[in-house]
Short mmCIF file of C-alpha atoms and ligand atoms in Angstrom, two decimals:
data_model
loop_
_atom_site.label_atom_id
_atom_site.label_comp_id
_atom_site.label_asym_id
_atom_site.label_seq_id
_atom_site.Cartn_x
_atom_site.Cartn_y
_atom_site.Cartn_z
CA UNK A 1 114.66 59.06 -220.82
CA UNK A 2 117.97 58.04 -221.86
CA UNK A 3 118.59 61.08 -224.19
CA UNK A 4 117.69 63.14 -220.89
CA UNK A 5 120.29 61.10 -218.98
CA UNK A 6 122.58 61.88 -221.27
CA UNK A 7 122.09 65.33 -221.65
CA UNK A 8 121.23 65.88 -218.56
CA UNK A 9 122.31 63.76 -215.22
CA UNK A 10 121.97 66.59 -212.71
CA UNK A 11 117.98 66.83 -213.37
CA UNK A 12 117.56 63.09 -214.48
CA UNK A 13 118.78 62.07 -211.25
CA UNK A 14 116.69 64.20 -209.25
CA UNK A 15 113.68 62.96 -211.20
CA UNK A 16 114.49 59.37 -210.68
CA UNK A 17 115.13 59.84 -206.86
CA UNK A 18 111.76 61.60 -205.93
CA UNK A 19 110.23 58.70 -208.39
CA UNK A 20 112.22 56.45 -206.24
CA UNK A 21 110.77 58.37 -203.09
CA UNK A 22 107.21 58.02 -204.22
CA UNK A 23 107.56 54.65 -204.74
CA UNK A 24 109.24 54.05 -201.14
CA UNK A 25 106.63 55.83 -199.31
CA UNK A 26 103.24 56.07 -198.23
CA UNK A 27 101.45 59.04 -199.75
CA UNK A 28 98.46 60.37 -197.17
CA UNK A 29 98.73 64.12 -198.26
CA UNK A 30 94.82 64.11 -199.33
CA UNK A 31 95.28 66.27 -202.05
CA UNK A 32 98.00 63.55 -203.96
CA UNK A 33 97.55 60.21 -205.90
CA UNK A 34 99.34 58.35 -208.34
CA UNK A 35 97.86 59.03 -212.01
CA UNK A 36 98.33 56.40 -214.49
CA UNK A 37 100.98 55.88 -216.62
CA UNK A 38 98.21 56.50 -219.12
CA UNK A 39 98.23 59.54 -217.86
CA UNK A 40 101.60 60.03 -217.88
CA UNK A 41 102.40 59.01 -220.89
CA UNK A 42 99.91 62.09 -222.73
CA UNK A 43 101.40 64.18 -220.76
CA UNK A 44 105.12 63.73 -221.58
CA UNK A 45 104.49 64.15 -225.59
CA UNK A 46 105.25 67.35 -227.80
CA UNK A 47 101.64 68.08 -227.55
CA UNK A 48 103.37 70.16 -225.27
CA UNK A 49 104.96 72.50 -228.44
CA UNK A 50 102.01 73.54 -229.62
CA UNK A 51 100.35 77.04 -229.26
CA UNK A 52 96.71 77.28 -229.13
CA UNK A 53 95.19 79.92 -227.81
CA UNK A 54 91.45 80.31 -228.05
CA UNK A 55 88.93 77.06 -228.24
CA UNK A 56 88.25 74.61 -230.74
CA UNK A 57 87.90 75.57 -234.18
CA UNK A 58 88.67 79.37 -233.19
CA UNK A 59 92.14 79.51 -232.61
CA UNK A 60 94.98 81.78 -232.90
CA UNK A 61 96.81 79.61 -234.53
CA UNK A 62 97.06 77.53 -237.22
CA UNK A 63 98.29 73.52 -237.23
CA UNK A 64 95.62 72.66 -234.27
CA UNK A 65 93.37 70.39 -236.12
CA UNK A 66 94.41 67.59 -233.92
CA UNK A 67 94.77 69.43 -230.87
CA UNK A 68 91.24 70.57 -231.62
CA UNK A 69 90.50 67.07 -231.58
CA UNK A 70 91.40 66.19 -228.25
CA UNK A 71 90.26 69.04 -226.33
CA UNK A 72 86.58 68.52 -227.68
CA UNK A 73 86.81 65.01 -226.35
CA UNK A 74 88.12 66.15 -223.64
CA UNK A 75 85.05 68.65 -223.31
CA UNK A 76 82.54 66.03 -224.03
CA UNK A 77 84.04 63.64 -221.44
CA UNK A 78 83.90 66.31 -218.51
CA UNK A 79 80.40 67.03 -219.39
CA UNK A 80 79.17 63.76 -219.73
CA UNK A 81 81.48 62.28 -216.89
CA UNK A 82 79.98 65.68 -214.49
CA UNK A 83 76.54 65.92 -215.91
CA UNK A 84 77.21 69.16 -216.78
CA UNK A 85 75.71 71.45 -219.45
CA UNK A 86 79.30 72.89 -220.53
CA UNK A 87 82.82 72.56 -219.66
CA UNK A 88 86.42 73.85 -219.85
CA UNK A 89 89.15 72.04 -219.90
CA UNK A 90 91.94 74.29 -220.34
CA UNK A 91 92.96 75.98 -216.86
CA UNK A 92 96.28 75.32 -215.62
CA UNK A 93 95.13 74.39 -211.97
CA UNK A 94 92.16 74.60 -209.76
CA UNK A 95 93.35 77.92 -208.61
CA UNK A 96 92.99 78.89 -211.74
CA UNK A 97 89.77 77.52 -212.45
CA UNK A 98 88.98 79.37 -209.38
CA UNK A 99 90.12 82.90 -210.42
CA UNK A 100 88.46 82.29 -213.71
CA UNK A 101 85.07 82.02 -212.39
CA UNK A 102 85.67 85.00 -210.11
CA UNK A 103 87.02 87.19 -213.11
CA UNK A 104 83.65 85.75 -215.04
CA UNK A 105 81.28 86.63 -212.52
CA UNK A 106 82.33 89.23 -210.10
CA UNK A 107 83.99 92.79 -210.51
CA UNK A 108 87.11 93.45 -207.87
CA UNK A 109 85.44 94.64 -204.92
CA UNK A 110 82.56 92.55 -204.75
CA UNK A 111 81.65 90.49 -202.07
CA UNK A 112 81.70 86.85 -201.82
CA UNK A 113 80.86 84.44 -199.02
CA UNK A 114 83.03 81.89 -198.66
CA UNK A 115 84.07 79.17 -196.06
CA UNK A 116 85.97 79.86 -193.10
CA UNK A 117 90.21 78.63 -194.12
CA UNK A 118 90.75 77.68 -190.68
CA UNK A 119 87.15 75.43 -190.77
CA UNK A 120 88.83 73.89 -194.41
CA UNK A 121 88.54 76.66 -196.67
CA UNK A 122 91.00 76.93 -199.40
CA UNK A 123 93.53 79.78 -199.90
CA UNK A 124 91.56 80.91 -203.53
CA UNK A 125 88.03 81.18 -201.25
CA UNK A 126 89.44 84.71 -200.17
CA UNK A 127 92.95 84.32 -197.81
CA UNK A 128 93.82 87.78 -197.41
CA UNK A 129 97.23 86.58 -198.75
CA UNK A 130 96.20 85.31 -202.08
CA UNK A 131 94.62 87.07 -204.76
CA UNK A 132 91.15 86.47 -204.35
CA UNK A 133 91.03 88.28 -200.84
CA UNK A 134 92.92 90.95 -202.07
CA UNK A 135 90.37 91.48 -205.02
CA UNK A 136 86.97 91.00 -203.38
CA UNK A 137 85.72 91.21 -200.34
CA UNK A 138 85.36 88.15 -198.78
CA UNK A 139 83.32 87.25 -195.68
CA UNK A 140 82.95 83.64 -194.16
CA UNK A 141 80.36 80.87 -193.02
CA UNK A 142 82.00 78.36 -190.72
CA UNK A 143 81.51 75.42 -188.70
CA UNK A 144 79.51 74.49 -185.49
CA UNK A 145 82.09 74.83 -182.59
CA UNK A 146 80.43 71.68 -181.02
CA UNK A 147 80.14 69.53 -183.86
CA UNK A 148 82.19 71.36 -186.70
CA UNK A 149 79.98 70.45 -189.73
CA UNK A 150 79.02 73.63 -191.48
CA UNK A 151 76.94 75.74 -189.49
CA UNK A 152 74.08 76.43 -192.16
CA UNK A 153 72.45 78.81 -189.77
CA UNK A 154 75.50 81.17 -189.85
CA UNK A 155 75.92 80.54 -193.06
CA UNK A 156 72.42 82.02 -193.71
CA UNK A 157 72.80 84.75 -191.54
CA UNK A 158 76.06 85.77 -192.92
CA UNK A 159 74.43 85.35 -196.63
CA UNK A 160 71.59 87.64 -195.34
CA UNK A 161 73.48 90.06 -194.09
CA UNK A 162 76.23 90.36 -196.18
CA UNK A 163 74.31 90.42 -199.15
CA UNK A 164 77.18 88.20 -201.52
CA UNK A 165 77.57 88.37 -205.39
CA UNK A 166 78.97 84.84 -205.17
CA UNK A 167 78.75 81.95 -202.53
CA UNK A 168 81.49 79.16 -202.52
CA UNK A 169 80.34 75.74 -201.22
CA UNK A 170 83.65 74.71 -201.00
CA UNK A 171 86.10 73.56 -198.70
CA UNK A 172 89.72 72.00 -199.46
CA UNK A 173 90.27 69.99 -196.07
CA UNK A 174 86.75 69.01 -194.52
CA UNK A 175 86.02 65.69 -194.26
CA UNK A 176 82.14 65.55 -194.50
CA UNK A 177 79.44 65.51 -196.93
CA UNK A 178 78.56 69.02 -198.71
CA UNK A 179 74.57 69.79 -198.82
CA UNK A 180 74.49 71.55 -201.91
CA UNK A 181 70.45 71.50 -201.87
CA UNK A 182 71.05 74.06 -199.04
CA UNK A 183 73.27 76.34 -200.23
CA UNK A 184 71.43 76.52 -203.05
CA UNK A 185 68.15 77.74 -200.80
CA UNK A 186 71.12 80.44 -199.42
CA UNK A 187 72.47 81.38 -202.68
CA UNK A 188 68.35 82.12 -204.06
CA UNK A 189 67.53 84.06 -200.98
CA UNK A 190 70.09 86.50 -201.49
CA UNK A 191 70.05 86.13 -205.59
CA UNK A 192 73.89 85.30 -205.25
CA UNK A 193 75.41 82.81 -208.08
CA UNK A 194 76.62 79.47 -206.18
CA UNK A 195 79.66 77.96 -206.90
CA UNK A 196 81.27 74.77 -205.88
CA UNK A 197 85.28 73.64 -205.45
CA UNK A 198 85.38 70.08 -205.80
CA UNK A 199 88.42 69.55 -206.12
CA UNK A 200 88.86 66.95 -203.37
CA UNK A 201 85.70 65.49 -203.79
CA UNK A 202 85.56 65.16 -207.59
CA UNK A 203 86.23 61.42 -207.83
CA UNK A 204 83.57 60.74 -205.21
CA UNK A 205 81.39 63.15 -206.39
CA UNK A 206 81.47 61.29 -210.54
CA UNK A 207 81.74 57.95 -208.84
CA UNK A 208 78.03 58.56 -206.90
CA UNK A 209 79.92 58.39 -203.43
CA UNK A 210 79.22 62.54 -202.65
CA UNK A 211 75.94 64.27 -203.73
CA UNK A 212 75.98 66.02 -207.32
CA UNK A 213 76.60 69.77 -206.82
CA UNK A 214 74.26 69.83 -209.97
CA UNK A 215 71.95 70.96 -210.72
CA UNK A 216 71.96 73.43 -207.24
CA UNK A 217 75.51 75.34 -208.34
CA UNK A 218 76.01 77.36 -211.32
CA UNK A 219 79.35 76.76 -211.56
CA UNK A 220 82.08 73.65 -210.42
CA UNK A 221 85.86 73.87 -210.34
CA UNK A 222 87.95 71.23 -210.02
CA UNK A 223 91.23 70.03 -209.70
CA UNK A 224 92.33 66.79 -212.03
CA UNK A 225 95.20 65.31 -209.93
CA UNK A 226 93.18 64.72 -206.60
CA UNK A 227 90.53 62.07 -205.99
CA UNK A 228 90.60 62.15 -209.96
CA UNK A 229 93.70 60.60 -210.25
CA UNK A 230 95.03 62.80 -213.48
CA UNK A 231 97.43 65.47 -214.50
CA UNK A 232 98.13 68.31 -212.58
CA UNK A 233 95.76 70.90 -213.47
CA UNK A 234 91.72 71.86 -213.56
CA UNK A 235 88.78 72.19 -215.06
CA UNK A 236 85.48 74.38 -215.19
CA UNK A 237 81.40 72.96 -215.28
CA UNK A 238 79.10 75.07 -215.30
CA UNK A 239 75.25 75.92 -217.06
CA UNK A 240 75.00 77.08 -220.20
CA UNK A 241 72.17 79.72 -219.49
CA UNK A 242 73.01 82.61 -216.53
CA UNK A 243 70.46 82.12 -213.95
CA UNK A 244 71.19 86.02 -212.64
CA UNK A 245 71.48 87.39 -215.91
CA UNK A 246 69.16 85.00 -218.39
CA UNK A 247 68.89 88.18 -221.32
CA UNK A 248 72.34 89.28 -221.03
CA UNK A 249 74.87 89.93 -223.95
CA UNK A 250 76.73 86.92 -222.92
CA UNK A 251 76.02 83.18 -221.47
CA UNK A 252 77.30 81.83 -218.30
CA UNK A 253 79.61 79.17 -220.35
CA UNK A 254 80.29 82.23 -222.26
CA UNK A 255 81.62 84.40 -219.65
CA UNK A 256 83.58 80.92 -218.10
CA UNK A 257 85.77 80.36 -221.52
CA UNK A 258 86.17 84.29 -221.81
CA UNK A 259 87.16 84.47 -218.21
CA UNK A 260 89.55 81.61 -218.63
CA UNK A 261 90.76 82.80 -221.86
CA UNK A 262 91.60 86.10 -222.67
CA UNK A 263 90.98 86.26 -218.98
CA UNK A 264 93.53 85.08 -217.00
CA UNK A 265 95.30 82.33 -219.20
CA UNK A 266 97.07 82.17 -222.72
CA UNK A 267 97.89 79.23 -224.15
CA UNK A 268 96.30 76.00 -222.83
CA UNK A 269 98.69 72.95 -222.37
CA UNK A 270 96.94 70.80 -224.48
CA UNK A 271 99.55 67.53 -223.10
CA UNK A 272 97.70 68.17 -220.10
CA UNK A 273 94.26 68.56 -221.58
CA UNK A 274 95.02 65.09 -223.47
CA UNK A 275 96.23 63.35 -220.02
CA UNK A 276 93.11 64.82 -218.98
CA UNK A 277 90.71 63.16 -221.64
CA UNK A 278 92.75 60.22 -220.64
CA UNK A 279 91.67 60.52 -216.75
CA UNK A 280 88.59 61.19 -217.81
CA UNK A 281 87.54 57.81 -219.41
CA UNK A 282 89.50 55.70 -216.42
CA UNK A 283 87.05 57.41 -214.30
CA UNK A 284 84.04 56.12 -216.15
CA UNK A 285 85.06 52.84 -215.91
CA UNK A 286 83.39 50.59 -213.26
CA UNK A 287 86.69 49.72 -211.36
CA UNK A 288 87.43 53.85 -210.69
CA UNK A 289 83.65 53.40 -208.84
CA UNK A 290 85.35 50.49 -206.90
CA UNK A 291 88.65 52.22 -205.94
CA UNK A 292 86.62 55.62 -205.03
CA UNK A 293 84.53 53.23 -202.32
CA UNK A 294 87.72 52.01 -201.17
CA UNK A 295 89.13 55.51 -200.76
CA UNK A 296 85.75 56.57 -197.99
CA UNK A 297 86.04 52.68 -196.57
CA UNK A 298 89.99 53.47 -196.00
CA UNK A 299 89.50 57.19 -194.92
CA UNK A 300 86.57 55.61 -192.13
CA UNK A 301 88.54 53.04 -190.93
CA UNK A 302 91.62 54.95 -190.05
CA UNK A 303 89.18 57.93 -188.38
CA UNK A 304 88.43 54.97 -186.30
CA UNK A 305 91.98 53.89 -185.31
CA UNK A 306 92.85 57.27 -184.39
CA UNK A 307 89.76 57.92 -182.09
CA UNK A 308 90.34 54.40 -180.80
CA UNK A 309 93.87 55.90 -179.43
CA UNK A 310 92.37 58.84 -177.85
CA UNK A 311 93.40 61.21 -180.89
CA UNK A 312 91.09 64.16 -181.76
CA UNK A 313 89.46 63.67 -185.24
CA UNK A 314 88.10 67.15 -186.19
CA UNK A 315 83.98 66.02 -186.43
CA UNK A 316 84.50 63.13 -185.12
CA UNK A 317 85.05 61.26 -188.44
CA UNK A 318 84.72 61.29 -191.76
CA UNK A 319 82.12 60.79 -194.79
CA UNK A 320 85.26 61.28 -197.40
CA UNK A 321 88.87 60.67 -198.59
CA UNK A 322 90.43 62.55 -195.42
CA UNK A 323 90.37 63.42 -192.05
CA UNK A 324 92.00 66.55 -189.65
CA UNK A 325 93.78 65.38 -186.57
CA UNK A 326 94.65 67.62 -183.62
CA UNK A 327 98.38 66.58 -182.76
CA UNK A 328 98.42 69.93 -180.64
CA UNK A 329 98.50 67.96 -177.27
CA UNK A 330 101.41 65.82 -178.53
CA UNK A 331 103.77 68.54 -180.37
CA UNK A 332 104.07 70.66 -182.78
CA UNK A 333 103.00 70.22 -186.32
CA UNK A 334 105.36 70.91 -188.38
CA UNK A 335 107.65 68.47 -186.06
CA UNK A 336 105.06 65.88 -186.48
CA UNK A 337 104.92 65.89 -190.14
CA UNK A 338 108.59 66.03 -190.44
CA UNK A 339 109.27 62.74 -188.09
CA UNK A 340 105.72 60.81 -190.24
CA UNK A 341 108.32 61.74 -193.33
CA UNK A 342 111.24 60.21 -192.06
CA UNK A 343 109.40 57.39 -191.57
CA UNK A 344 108.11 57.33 -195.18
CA UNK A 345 104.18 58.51 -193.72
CA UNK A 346 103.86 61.66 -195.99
CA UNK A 347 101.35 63.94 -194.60
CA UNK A 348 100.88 67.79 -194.35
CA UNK A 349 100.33 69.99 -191.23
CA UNK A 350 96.84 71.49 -191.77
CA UNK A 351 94.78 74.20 -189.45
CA UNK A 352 91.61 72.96 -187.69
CA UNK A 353 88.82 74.74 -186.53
CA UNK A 354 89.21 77.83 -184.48
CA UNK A 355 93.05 77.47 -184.97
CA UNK A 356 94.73 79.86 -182.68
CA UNK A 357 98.17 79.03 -184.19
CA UNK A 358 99.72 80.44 -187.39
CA UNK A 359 98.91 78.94 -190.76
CA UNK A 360 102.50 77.68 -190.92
CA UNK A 361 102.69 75.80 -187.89
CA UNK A 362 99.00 75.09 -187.10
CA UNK A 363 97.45 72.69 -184.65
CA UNK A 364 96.63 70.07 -186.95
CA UNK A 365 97.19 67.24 -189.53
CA UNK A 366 95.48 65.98 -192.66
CA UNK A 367 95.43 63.05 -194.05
CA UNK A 368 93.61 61.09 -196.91
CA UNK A 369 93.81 57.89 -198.34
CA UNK A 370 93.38 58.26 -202.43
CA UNK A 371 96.96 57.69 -203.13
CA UNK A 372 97.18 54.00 -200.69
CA UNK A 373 94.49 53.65 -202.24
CA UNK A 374 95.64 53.45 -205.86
CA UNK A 375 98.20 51.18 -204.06
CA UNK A 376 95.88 48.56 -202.83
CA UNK A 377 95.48 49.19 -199.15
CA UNK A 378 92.61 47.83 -197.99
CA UNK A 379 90.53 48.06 -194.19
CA UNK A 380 92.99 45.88 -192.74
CA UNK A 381 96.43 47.64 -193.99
CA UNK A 382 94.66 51.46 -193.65
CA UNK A 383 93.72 50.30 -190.08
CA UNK A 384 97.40 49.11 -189.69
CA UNK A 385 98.88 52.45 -191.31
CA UNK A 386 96.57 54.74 -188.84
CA UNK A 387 97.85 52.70 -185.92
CA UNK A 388 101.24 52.90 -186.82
CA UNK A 389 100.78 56.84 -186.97
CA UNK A 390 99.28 57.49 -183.93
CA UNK A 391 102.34 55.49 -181.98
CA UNK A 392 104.43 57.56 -184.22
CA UNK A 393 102.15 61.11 -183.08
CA UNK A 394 102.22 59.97 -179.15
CA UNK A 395 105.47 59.03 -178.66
CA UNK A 396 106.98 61.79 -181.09
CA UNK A 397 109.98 62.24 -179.10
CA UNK A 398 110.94 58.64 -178.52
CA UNK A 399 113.79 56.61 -180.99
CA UNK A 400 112.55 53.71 -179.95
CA UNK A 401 108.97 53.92 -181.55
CA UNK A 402 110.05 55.75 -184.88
CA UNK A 403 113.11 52.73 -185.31
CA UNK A 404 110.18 50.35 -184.83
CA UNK A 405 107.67 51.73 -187.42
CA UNK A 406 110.49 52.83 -190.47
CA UNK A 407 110.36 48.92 -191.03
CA UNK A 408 107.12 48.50 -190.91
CA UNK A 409 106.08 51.02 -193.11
CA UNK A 410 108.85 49.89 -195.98
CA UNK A 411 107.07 46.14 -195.47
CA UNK A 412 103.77 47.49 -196.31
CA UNK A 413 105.13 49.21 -199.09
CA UNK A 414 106.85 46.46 -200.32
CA UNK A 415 103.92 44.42 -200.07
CA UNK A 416 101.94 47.31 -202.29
CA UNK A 417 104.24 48.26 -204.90
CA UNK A 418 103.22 51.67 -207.43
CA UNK A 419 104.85 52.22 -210.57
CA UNK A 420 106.70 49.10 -211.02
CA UNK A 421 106.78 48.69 -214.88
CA UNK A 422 107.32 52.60 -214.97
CA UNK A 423 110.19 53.28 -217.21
CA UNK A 424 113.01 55.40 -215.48
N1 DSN B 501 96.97 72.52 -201.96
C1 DSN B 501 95.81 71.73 -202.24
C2 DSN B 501 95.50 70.82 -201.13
O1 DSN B 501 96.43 70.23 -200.63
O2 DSN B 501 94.36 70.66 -200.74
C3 DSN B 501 94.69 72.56 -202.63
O3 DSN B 501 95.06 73.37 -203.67
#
């Protein structure tokens, strides 16, 4: 740190200020937490030199017998921490991960069924704007208008009709419970392969808070830096054996690693793989089973708040680490956001169900509670936090209420300090 000072100030002191920002704020982007310095601490090593294309013990390269090291723990952490049958540990993100498993298993112009964006979809599960919806051809499964859960009957029909290579039970901002079990029944009446994005729900999922997506999908992605609470980056479960293709030339875990690598990656950033071994064993520890009950308890309790001052919750609640609030009747979005930031209430503006505005300023916000979490917010403080946004969302145009909450927002803060020991 104090050779980059030296050499150089212009990028040290950026890093120290959004450190400084992280620290002063409360963090309720769902998709954000604070990883461990741990965590941190692999990842900022000259692991980060190294090439190593390939897998362990078939490289590219030579000098990786350490390197080969830690990605096999790595490997055998993921599969013992997911119950899964084979893992990979090496893609850069869960987008990534994502358009690994779609080079592995589909050719471009197949179809695959995935969720509706605007019911919580993600922008890999086939936006026309992003590569996967460019390459395939999606179709979607959404929610109930009435209740917005997933409307399994749709999803069904649309399976049925549609005829997909690939179904995606996976969503990247809805805040209930996944039934795997039943789009497993989808993904066999159609003889589609069934894959799940976890990455929001990973932490739940490993910490017995979410059901298993095993053993209904063939294949998981996740993110690491979410519910997980590590590095930046993702990761790959899946079978070992094909279940469409059990006398092919090639495995399922086979066509994964080839589809992460040649596929779509080079070499793996094996800093990140070791912060990821790192994550890994925090999360078998009994305390990350503590903090991921606190995370739902958190998430439930400020659902609550919210409906208890007349604010929309999209399904009326939550079973997770987040929730989607319509702010439509009180402004606009991106406004919304903006004014939450000022006061140190970091959230992003997030599309609900049937959205009929555009993706960049859409009708609603989401929120999630892993990061306050990790700061030691409990029912009473996440209670306090949702009340203090929805004065903030209902009076959005008023100086008075946003100079009242500022201070009470750097109190709570104060009162849950992140990163304190952290060397900067
Ligand atoms: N952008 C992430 C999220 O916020 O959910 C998903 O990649």
């Amino acid at each position: 740190m104090k050779n980059l000072k030296k050499t150089d100030p212009e990028i040290y002191n950026l890093i120290k200020k959004e450190i400084r920002r992280q620290k002063d704020g409360l963090v309720l982007i769902a998709s954000e937490n604070y990883a461990s310095q741990a965590v941190l601490s692999a990842m900022a090593t000259p692991l980060s030199n190294k090439y190593s294309e390939g897998y362990p013990s078939k490289r590219y390269y030579s000098g990786n017998e350490f390197i080969d090291k830690i990605e096999t723990i790595a490997i055998e952490r993921a599969k013992k921490l997911f119950k899964a049958e084979h893992a990979n540990l090496q893609p850069h993100s869960g987008a990534q991960a994502n358009a690994a498993v779609y080079l592995a298993l589909v050719k471009p112009g197949d179809k695959i069924l995935g969720f509706d964006l605007s019911c919580g979809g993600h922008l890999t599960h086939g936006s026309k704007v992003n590569f996967s919806g460019k390459l395939y051809d999606f179709s979607y499964y959404g929610v109930d208008p009435k209740t917005e859960l997933i409307d399994f009957k749709e999803a069904r029909e649309a399976a049925l009709k549609f005829q997909p290579k690939l179904i995606l039970a996976s969503t990247t901002s809805y805040s209930r419970t996944l039934d795997f079990k039943k789009f497993r029944e989808i993904a066999d009446e159609v003889k589609a392969y069934l894959m799940a994005d976890i990455a929001h729900i990973a932490g739940l999922v490993v910490a017995g808070f979410h059901p298993h997506p095993f053993p209904f999908c063939d294949v998981v992605t996740t993110t690491t830096h979410k519910t997980l609470r590590g590095p930046r980056g993702g990761l790959i479960l899946s079978k070992t054996k094909d279940r469409l293709d059990p006398k092919g030339k090639f495995t399922l875990a086979q066509k994964i690693d080839s589809g992460v690598f040649p596929g779509i990656q080079g070499g793996p950033l094996e800093h990140v793989i070791a912060a990821k071994a790192v994550c890994l064993k925090e999360a078998m520890k009994p305390s990350f089973k503590k903090y991921q009950k606190q995370v739902i308890l958190n998430a439930k309790i400020m659902a609550d708040e919210f409906l208890k001052h007349g604010l929309k919750v999209i399904s009326n609640g939550t079973d997770n680490h987040l929730l989607v609030i319509d702010v439509s009747p009180f402004g606009e979005s991106k406004t919304i956001q903006d004014e939450l930031a000022m006061a140190g209430l970091y959230v992003n503006r997030n599309a609900i169900p049937f959205d009929t505005k555009q993706p960049y300023n859409p009708s609603g916000i989401r929120i999630g509670t892993p990061a306050i979490t990790t700061r030691g917010l409990k029912e009473k403080e996440a209670r306090q936090v949702a009340c203090l946004m929805a004065e903030l969302i209902k009076n959005i145009s008023s100086r008075r209420i946003k100079k009242q909450i500022k201070p009470e927002v750097k109190k709570i803060v104060k009162r849950f300090p992140i990163y304190e020991d952290f060397q900067w």
